[in-house]
């Protein structure tokens, strides 16, 4: 797979593409792309926007991963989606921002949010068990209140909901308990990782592969 490093320096810079397509079925291949994380101190927001825009245009499944929980900070990191229509136009002309988002949404990939190192109980306010998708949908609900800060946070939530009509979430526990093992995670066999992580990783792979579909533009599959 793509490299995972134990230092603060990113392993992936820009966009990396897997060496060859992965054959999933007869005449059906997947191309795997890895990108540098958003907010890298080695890149400007302009570069982040270019990488993000290109991935949205190329992908049929967009996997976004963050750590810990889906909170305000995690959603703020996705704030780039608000400016997406400034860089990509589905139609010519001067449409309103909301209409531009609707126009672009028909070309957007399905969205899968992976929450890594997750250690919270998935429950609603009444203590009932919920699914990871329920957790995501609850996080995307508008915040109560007024003021510029609340409006900005709700704008991000609104654009994510309208841009990514097909969306899901999966939570993954920490793969190992020991810090030294975590720093050398790329050297540890999959079978030696925590069973809970192995199960979550298997579920993740199945979810991605079963949701893959050809990238289409106006109903026509892209063929390169």
Coordinates of C-alpha atoms in Angstrom, one line a residue:
X1 CA 0.0 0.0 0.0
X2 CA 1.0 3.7 0.3
X3 CA 3.6 4.5 2.8
X4 CA 2.8 5.4 6.4
X5 CA 5.6 7.3 8.2
X6 CA 6.4 7.6 12.0
X7 CA 7.5 11.3 11.8
X8 CA 5.8 14.6 11.5
X9 CA 6.8 14.8 7.8
X10 CA 4.2 13.7 5.3
X11 CA 4.9 10.6 3.2
X12 CA 2.6 11.7 0.5
X13 CA 3.3 15.0 -1.2
X14 CA 0.8 16.3 -3.7
X15 CA -1.0 13.4 -5.4
X16 CA 0.3 9.8 -5.7
X17 CA -1.3 7.2 -8.0
X18 CA -1.0 3.5 -7.5
X19 CA 1.3 1.9 -10.0
X20 CA -1.3 -0.1 -11.9
X21 CA -5.1 -0.4 -11.8
X22 CA -6.7 -2.9 -9.4
X23 CA -8.8 -5.4 -11.3
X24 CA -12.1 -5.9 -9.4
X25 CA -14.0 -7.8 -12.1
X26 CA -13.8 -8.5 -15.8
X27 CA -13.2 -5.1 -17.6
X28 CA -13.7 -3.3 -14.2
X29 CA -10.7 -1.7 -12.7
X30 CA -10.1 0.7 -9.8
X31 CA -7.4 3.4 -9.8
X32 CA -6.2 4.2 -6.2
X33 CA -5.1 7.7 -5.5
X34 CA -3.5 9.0 -2.2
X35 CA -3.1 12.7 -1.5
X36 CA -1.2 14.9 0.9
X37 CA -3.3 15.7 4.0
X38 CA -5.2 19.0 4.1
X39 CA -3.6 21.7 6.2
X40 CA 0.0 20.5 5.8
X41 CA 2.4 23.1 7.1
X42 CA 4.5 22.5 3.9
X43 CA 1.7 23.6 1.6
X44 CA -0.5 26.7 1.2
X45 CA -4.3 26.6 1.3
X46 CA -4.2 27.3 -2.4
X47 CA -2.4 24.0 -3.1
X48 CA -4.8 22.3 -0.7
X49 CA -7.7 23.6 -2.8
X50 CA -6.1 22.4 -6.1
X51 CA -5.5 18.9 -4.7
X52 CA -9.0 18.8 -3.2
X53 CA -10.7 20.0 -6.4
X54 CA -8.8 17.5 -8.6
X55 CA -9.7 14.6 -6.3
X56 CA -13.4 15.6 -6.5
X57 CA -13.3 15.6 -10.3
X58 CA -11.4 12.3 -10.6
X59 CA -12.9 10.1 -7.9
X60 CA -16.1 8.1 -7.8
X61 CA -15.5 7.4 -4.1
X62 CA -13.8 10.0 -1.9
X63 CA -12.3 8.7 1.4
X64 CA -11.7 11.5 3.9
X65 CA -9.9 10.4 7.1
X66 CA -9.5 12.3 10.4
X67 CA -8.5 11.3 13.9
X68 CA -10.4 11.2 17.2
X69 CA -14.0 12.4 16.6
X70 CA -16.2 14.4 14.2
X71 CA -16.1 17.7 16.0
X72 CA -16.0 21.4 15.0
X73 CA -12.3 21.2 14.2
X74 CA -12.7 18.2 12.0
X75 CA -15.5 19.9 10.1
X76 CA -13.6 23.2 9.9
X77 CA -10.8 21.2 8.2
X78 CA -13.3 20.4 5.5
X79 CA -14.1 24.1 5.0
X80 CA -12.4 24.0 1.6
X81 CA -15.6 22.5 0.3
X82 CA -17.3 25.8 0.7
X83 CA -14.9 27.4 -1.8
X84 CA -15.1 24.5 -4.3
X85 CA -17.5 26.2 -6.6
X86 CA -15.0 29.1 -7.0
X87 CA -12.5 26.7 -8.6
X88 CA -14.9 24.3 -10.4
X89 CA -17.8 25.3 -12.6
X90 CA -20.3 22.8 -13.7
X91 CA -22.0 25.3 -16.0
X92 CA -21.0 28.7 -17.5
X93 CA -22.7 31.8 -16.3
X94 CA -23.1 33.6 -13.0
X95 CA -25.3 31.3 -10.9
X96 CA -25.9 31.8 -7.2
X97 CA -23.6 29.9 -4.8
X98 CA -26.3 27.5 -3.7
X99 CA -27.2 26.7 -7.3
X100 CA -23.5 26.3 -8.3
X101 CA -23.2 23.7 -5.4
X102 CA -26.3 21.9 -6.7
X103 CA -24.9 21.8 -10.3
X104 CA -21.6 20.5 -9.1
X105 CA -23.1 17.9 -6.7
X106 CA -24.2 15.8 -9.7
X107 CA -20.5 15.2 -10.5
X108 CA -19.3 14.7 -6.9
X109 CA -18.2 11.3 -5.7
X110 CA -19.7 9.4 -2.9
X111 CA -18.2 10.5 0.4
X112 CA -16.8 8.1 3.1
X113 CA -15.5 9.7 6.3
X114 CA -13.1 7.4 8.2
X115 CA -12.6 8.4 11.8
X116 CA -9.3 6.9 13.0
X117 CA -8.3 6.1 16.7
X118 CA -12.0 6.3 17.7
X119 CA -12.7 5.4 21.3
X120 CA -16.1 6.9 22.0
X121 CA -19.4 5.1 22.4
X122 CA -21.8 5.5 19.5
X123 CA -24.9 6.7 21.3
X124 CA -27.5 9.4 20.8
X125 CA -28.5 11.9 23.5
X126 CA -30.9 9.4 24.9
X127 CA -28.2 6.7 25.2
X128 CA -29.5 4.6 22.3
X129 CA -26.9 2.9 20.1
X130 CA -26.4 4.6 16.7
X131 CA -24.5 3.7 13.6
X132 CA -21.4 5.6 12.3
X133 CA -23.6 7.0 9.5
X134 CA -26.1 8.3 12.2
X135 CA -23.1 9.9 13.9
X136 CA -22.0 11.7 10.8
X137 CA -25.6 12.9 10.0
X138 CA -25.9 14.2 13.6
X139 CA -22.6 16.1 13.2
X140 CA -23.9 17.7 10.0
X141 CA -27.1 19.1 11.5
X142 CA -27.2 22.9 11.7
X143 CA -26.1 24.5 15.0
X144 CA -28.6 26.5 16.9
X145 CA -27.9 30.2 17.4
X146 CA -26.9 33.2 15.4
X147 CA -23.8 35.3 14.8
X148 CA -21.0 35.1 12.2
X149 CA -19.2 32.1 13.8
X150 CA -22.4 30.0 13.8
X151 CA -23.3 31.0 10.3
X152 CA -19.8 30.0 9.1
X153 CA -20.0 26.6 10.8
X154 CA -23.5 26.0 9.4
X155 CA -22.4 26.9 5.9
X156 CA -19.7 24.2 6.0
X157 CA -22.3 21.7 7.2
X158 CA -24.8 22.7 4.6
X159 CA -22.4 22.5 1.7
X160 CA -21.2 19.1 2.7
X161 CA -24.8 17.8 2.9
X162 CA -25.7 19.2 -0.5
X163 CA -22.4 18.4 -2.3
X164 CA -22.0 14.8 -1.1
X165 CA -25.5 13.4 -1.5
X166 CA -24.2 9.8 -1.0
X167 CA -22.2 9.8 2.2
X168 CA -21.3 7.3 4.9
X169 CA -18.9 7.0 7.9
X170 CA -16.8 4.3 9.5
X171 CA -15.0 4.4 12.8
X172 CA -11.8 2.6 13.4
X173 CA -10.1 2.0 16.8
X174 CA -6.4 2.4 17.4
X175 CA -4.5 -0.4 15.6
X176 CA -2.1 -1.0 18.5
X177 CA -1.9 -0.1 22.2
X178 CA 1.8 0.5 22.5
X179 CA 3.2 3.9 21.4
X180 CA 6.4 2.4 20.0
X181 CA 4.4 -0.1 17.9
X182 CA 2.4 2.8 16.6
X183 CA 5.6 4.6 15.4
X184 CA 6.5 1.4 13.5
X185 CA 3.0 0.5 12.3
X186 CA 4.2 -0.1 8.7
X187 CA 6.4 -3.0 9.9
X188 CA 3.7 -4.8 11.9
X189 CA 1.8 -7.6 10.2
X190 CA -1.9 -7.1 9.8
X191 CA -2.6 -10.2 11.8
X192 CA -0.7 -8.7 14.8
X193 CA -2.9 -5.6 15.0
X194 CA -5.8 -5.4 17.5
X195 CA -8.7 -7.7 16.5
X196 CA -11.1 -4.7 16.7
X197 CA -9.0 -2.8 14.2
X198 CA -8.7 -5.8 11.9
X199 CA -12.5 -6.1 11.9
X200 CA -13.0 -2.4 11.2
X201 CA -10.3 -2.5 8.4
X202 CA -12.1 -5.5 6.7
X203 CA -15.4 -3.6 7.0
X204 CA -13.8 -0.5 5.5
X205 CA -12.4 -2.4 2.5
X206 CA -15.7 -4.1 1.8
X207 CA -17.5 -0.8 2.1
X208 CA -15.2 0.9 -0.4
X209 CA -15.2 -2.0 -2.9
X210 CA -18.9 -2.5 -2.9
X211 CA -19.6 1.2 -3.4
X212 CA -17.2 1.7 -6.3
X213 CA -18.7 2.5 -9.6
X214 CA -17.5 4.0 -12.9
X215 CA -16.9 7.8 -12.8
X216 CA -19.5 9.3 -15.1
X217 CA -20.0 12.8 -16.6
X218 CA -23.5 13.5 -17.8
X219 CA -24.3 9.8 -17.6
X220 CA -21.3 8.8 -19.7
X221 CA -18.6 6.6 -18.0
X222 CA -15.1 8.0 -18.2
X223 CA -12.7 5.7 -20.1
X224 CA -9.4 7.7 -19.8

